[in-house]
Coordinates of C-alpha atoms in Angstrom, one line a residue:
X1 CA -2.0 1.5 30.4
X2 CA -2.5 4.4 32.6
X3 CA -1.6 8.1 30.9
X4 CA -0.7 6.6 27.2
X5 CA -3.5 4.5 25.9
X6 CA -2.5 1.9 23.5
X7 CA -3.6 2.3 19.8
X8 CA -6.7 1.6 19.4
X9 CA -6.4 0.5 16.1
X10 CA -5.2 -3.2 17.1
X11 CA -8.1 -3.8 19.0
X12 CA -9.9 -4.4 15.3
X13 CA -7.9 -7.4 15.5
X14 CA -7.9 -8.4 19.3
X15 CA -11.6 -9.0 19.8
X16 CA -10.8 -10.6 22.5
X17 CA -9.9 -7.9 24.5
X18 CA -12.7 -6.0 25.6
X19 CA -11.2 -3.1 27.3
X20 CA -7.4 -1.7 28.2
X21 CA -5.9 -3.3 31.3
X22 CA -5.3 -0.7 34.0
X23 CA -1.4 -0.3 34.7
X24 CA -2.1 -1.0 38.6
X25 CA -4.1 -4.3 38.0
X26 CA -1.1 -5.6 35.4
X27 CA 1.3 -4.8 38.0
X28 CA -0.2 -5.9 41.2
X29 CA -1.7 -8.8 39.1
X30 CA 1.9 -10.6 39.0
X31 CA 2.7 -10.9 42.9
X32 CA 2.3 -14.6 44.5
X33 CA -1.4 -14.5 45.4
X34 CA -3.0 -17.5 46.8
X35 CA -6.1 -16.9 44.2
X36 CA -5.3 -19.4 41.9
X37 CA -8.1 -17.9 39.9
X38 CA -6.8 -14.6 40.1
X39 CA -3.1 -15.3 39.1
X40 CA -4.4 -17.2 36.0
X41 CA -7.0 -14.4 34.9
X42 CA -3.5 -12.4 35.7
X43 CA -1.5 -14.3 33.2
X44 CA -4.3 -14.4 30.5
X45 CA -4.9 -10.5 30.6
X46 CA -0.6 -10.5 30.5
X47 CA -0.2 -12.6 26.9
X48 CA -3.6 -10.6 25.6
X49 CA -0.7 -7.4 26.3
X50 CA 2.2 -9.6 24.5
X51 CA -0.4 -10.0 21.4
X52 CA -0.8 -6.5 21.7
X53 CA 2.2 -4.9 21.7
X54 CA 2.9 -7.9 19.1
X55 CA 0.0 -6.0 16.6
X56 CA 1.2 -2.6 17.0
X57 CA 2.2 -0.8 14.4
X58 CA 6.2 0.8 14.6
X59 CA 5.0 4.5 14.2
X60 CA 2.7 3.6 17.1
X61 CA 5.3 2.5 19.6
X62 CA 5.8 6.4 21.4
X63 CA 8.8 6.4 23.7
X64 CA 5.9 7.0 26.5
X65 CA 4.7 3.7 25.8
X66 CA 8.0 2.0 25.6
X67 CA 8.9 3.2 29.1
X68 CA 5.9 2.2 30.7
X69 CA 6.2 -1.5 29.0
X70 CA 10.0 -1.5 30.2
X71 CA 8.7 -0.6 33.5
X72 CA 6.6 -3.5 34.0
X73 CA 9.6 -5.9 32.4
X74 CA 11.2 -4.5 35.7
X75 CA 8.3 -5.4 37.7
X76 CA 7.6 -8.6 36.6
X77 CA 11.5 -9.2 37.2
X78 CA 11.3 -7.7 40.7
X79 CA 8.3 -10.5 41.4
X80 CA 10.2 -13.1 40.5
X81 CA 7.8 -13.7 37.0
X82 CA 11.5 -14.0 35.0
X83 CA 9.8 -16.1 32.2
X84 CA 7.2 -13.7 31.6
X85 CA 9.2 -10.6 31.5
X86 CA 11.6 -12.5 29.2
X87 CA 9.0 -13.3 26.5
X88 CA 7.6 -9.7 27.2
X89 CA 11.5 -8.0 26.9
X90 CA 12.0 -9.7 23.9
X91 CA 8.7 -8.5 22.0
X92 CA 9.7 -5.0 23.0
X93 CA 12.9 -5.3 21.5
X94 CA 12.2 -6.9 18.4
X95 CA 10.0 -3.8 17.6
X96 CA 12.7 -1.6 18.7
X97 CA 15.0 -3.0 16.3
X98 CA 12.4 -3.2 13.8
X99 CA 12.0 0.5 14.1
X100 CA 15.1 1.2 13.8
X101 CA 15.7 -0.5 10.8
X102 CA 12.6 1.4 9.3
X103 CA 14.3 4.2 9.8
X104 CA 18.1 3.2 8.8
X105 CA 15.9 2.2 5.4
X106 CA 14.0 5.6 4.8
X107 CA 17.7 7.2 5.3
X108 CA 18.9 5.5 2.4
X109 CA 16.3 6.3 -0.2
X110 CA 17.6 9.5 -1.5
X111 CA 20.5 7.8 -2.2
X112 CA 19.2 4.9 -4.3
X113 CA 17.5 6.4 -7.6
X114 CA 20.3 6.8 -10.1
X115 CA 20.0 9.1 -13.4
X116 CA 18.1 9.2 -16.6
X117 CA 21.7 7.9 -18.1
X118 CA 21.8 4.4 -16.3
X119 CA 18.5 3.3 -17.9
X120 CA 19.6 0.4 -20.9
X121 CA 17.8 0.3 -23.9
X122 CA 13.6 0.5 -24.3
X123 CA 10.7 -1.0 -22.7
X124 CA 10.6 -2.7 -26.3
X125 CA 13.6 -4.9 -25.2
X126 CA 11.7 -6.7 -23.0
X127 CA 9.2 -9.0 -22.9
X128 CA 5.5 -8.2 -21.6
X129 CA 5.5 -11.4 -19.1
X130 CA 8.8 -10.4 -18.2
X131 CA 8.0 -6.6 -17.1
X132 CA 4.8 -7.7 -15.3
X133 CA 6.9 -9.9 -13.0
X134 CA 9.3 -7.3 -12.0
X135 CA 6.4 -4.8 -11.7
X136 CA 4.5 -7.1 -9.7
X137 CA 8.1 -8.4 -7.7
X138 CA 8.3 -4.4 -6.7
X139 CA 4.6 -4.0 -6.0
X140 CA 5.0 -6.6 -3.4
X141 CA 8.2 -6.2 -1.2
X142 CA 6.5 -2.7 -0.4
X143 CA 2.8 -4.6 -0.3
X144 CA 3.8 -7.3 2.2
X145 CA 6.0 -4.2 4.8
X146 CA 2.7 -2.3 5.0
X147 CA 1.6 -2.8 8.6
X148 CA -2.7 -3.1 9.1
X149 CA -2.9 -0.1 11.8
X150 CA -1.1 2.0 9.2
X151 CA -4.1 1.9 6.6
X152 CA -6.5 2.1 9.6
X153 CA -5.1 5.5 11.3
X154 CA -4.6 6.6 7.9
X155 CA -8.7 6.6 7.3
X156 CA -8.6 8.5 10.5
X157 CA -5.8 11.4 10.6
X158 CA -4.1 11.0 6.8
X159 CA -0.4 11.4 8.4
X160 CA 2.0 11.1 6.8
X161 CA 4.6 10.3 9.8
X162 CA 2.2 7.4 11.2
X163 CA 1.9 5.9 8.1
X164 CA 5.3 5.2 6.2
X165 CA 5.1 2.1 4.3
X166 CA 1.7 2.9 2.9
X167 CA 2.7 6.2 2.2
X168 CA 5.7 4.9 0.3
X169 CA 3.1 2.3 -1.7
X170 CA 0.9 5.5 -2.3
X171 CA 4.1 7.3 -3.9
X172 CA 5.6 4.1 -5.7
X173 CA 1.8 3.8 -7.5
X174 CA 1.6 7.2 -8.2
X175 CA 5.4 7.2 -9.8
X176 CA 4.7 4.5 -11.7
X177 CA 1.5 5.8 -13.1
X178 CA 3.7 9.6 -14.2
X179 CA 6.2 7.5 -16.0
X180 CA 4.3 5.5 -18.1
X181 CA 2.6 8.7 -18.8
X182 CA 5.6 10.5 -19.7
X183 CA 7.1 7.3 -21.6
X184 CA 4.7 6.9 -24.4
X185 CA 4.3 11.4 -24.1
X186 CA 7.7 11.6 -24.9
X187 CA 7.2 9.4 -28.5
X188 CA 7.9 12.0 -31.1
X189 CA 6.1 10.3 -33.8
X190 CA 2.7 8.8 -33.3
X191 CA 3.3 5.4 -34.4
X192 CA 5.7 5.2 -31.6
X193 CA 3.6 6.3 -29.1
X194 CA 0.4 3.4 -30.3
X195 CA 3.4 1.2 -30.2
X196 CA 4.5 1.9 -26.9
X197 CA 0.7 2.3 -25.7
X198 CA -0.2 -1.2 -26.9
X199 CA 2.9 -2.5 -25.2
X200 CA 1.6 -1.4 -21.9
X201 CA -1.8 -2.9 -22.6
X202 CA -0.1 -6.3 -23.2
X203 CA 1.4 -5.6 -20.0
X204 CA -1.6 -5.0 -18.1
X205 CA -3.0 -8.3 -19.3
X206 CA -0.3 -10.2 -17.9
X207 CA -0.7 -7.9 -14.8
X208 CA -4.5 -9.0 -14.4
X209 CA -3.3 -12.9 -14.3
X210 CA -0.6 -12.2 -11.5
X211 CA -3.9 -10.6 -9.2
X212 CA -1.6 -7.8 -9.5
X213 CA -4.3 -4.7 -9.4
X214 CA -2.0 -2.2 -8.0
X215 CA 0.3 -1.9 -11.1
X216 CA -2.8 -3.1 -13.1
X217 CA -4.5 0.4 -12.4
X218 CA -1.4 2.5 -11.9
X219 CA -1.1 1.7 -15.9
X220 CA -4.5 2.0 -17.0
X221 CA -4.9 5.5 -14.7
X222 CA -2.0 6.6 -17.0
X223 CA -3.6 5.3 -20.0
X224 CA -6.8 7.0 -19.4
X225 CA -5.5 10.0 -17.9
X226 CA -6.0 13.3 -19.7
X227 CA -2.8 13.8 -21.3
X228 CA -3.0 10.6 -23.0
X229 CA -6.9 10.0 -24.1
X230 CA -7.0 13.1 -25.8
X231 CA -4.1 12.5 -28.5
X232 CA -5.0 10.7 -31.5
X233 CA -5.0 6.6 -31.4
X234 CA -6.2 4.0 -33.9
X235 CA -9.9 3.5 -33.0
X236 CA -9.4 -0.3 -32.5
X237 CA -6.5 0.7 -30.1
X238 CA -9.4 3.0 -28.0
X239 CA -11.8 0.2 -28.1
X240 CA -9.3 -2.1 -26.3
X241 CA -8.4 0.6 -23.9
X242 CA -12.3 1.0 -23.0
X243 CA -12.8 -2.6 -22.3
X244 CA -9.8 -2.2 -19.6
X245 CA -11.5 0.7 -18.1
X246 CA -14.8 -1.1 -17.3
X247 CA -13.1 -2.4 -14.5
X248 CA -12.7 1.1 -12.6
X249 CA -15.7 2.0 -13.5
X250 CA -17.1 4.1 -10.3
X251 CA -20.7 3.5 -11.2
X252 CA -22.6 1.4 -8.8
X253 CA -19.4 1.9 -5.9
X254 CA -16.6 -0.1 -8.2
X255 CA -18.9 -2.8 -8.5
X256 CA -16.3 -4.9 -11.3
X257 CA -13.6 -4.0 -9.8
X258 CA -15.2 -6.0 -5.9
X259 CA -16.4 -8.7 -8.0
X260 CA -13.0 -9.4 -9.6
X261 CA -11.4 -8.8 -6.2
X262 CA -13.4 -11.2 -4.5
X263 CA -13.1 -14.1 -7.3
X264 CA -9.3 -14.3 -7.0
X265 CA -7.2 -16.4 -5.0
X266 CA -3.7 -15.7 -3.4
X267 CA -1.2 -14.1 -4.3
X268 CA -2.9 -11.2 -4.8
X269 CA -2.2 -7.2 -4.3
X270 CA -5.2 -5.0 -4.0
X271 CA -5.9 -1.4 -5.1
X272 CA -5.4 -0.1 -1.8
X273 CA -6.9 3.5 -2.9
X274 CA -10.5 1.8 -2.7
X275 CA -9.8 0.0 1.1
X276 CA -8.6 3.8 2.1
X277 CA -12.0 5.2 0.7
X278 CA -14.1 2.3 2.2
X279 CA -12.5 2.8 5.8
X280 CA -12.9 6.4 6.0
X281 CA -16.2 6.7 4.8
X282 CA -17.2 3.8 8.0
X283 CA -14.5 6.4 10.0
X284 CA -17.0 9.5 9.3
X285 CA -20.0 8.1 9.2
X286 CA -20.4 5.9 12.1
X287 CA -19.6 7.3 15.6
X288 CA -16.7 5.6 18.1
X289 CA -19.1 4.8 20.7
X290 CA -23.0 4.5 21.2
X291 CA -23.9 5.4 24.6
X292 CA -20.5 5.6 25.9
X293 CA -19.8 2.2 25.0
X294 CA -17.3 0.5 21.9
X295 CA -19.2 0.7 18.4
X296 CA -18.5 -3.0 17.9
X297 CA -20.3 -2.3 14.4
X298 CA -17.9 -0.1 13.2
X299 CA -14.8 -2.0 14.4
X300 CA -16.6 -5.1 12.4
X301 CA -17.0 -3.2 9.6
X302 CA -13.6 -2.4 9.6
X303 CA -12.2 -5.9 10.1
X304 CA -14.2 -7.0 7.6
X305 CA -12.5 -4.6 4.9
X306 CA -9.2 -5.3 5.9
X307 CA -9.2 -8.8 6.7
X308 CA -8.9 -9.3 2.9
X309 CA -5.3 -7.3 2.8
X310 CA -4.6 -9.3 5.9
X311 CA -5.1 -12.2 3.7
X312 CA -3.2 -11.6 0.9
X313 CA -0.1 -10.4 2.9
X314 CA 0.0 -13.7 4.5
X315 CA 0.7 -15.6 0.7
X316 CA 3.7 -14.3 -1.6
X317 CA 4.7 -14.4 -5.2
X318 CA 7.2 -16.9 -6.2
X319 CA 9.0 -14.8 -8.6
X320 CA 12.6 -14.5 -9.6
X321 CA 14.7 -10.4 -9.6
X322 CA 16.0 -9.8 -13.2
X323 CA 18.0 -6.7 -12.6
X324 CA 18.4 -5.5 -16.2
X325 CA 14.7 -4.4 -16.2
X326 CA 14.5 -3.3 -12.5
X327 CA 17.5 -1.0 -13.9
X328 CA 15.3 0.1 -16.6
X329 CA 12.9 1.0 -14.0
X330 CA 15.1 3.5 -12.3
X331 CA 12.6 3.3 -9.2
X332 CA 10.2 5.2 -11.5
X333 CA 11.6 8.2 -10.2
X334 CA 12.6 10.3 -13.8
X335 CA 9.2 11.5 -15.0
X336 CA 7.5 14.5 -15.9
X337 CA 5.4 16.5 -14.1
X338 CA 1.6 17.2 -14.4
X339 CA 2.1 20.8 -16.3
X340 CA 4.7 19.0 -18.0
X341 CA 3.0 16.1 -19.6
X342 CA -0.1 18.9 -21.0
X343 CA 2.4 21.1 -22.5
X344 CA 3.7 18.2 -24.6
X345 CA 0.2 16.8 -25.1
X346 CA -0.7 20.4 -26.1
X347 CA 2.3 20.5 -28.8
X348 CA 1.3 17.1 -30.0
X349 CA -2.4 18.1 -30.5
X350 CA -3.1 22.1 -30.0
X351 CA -6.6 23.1 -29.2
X352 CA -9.0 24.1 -31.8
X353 CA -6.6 23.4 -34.3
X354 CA -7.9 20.3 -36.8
X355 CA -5.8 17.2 -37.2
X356 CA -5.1 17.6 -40.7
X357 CA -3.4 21.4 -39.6
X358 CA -1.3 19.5 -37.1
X359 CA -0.2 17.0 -39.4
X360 CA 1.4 19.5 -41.9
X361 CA 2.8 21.7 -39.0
X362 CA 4.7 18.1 -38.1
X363 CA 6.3 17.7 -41.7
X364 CA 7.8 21.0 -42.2

């Protein structure tokens, strides 16, 4: 569309469209012509815009682009096309007001995480089944607002800004993954923390039946982090844990992990760290165009890796709030930081210092 060029990330999904319609040929393309031909091929290049504007993402609608697509509403009205510039009006203004709701949102998440002293009882209260659900509940109202050109330009700039909801998914995973760290950490005695550690493992069974790898691997990353693997544990406790880890493993490019992936049906949430590694390596590796013409491989390469997220946006869980342990959650947003976590694992379990030493130390 003339100066501002429409994101190029939605024409992954419009294959279809072969190249951007120039501003003059939308807007000249309206007037009562006697080429039937011409008016129809008109009319088929103006709903290949509606679909477009339809796909794009809400950090992608610029004011720029707004006012040029509210300048051919005014065009279309001025030609006497009132039907088409009302269907075209009111996809314009359902992202408008979807944008600002984005943002009404975003302004009120400082204000919801409340303090360490409104979380009720222990994770022991409640039932593994139970937690998975409300893990998995979470997981998905952020899952299904994450808009596909998001995770595309973010394989090609990493902003921040042009990528909210999937930065907000990166930030709830990574959240969740420090608190359960800084959970079972916190256990002063070290039957409490295997206790606590084997609850999460229960946990992350019940996980792996919901299709749910996105808290499934925010747990076991805590699990296996540093922090945690070096401290003592029961050796059939550390056998269990390994089994669970087989399915990260980064040998042969996450081969379990695909194969799991691609065995599962509906609903489902993905590891979305993976699709972000797989779309920027196609990003820098294969060029835009060949010969000054579209790479049709790469954008097939890229459909191909998200049409799967596509697919599993498209079928929800079917699962029921339960506010007492969304409570206890607290929006994961009371844990302990990196340097944090080490100096407690370090007080637990001091370098070069033998177990039996430690265990002495701990009874006087």
């Amino acid at each position: 569309m003339g100066g501002a060029v429409l994101p190029v990330s939605v024409v992954g999904w419009c294959c279809v469209v072969q190249k951007e319609p120039d501003r003059n040929e939308i807007r000249e393309g309206f007037c009562h012509s006697p080429d039937t031909f011409k008016k129809r091929v008109s009319k088929n290049t103006f709903f290949v815009l509606v679909r477009v504007v339809d796909e794009l993402c809400l950090v992608e609608l610029t004011e720029d682009i707004l006012k040029q697509l509210m300048e051919l509403v005014f065009r279309l009205v001025c030609n006497g096309e009132l039907s088409l510039a009302r269907v075209l009006r009111k996809n314009i203004l359902d992202k408008v007001e979807q944008k600002k709701q984005l943002r009404y949102t975003n302004s009120l998440k400082p204000l919801a995480a409340r303090g360490v002293s409104a979380r009720p009882g222990t994770l022991h209260d409640f039932r593994s089944h139970e937690i998975a659900d409300q893990l998995t509940l979470l997981d998905a109202e952020l899952f299904y607002k994450i808009e596909i050109p998001e995770v595309l330009l973010w394989a090609k700039e990493q902003n921040e800004e042009k990528s909210p909801n999937l930065t907000q998914f990166t930030e709830h995973f990574n959240n969740m993954s420090y608190w359960v760290r800084s959970l079972i950490i916190q256990q002063e005695k070290a039957q409490d923390r295997e206790k606590l550690l084997l609850k999460f493992i229960k946990i992350m069974k019940h996980l792996r039946k919901l299709n749910n790898f996105n808290s499934y691997l925010a747990i076991l990353s805590a699990l296996d982090s540093a922090p945690i693997r070096r401290l003592e544990w029961q050796k059939q406790t550390s056998e269990g844990l390994e089994e669970y880890c087989t399915l990260i493993d980064s040998s042969s490019s996450f081969r379990a992990y695909r194969a799991a992936l691609a065995e599962v049906e509906p609903p489902c949430i993905p590891y979305l760290g993976l699709i972000l590694q797989d779309l920027t390596f196609v990003h820098l590796g294969n060029p835009d165009l060949i010969d000054g013409k579209v790479n049709f491989s790469k954008r097939w390469q890229q459909f191909n890796i998200l049409d799967s997220m596509r697919r599993f946006q498209q079928v929800h869980y079917e699962l029921k709030r339960n506010d007492d342990i969304v409570c206890f959650f607290n929006d994961f947003s009371d844990h302990l930081a990196e340097e944090a976590l080490w100096e407690l694992s370090l007080k637990i379990k001091p370098r070069n210092i033998t177990r039996r030493r430690t265990e002495r130390e701990e009874k006087t």
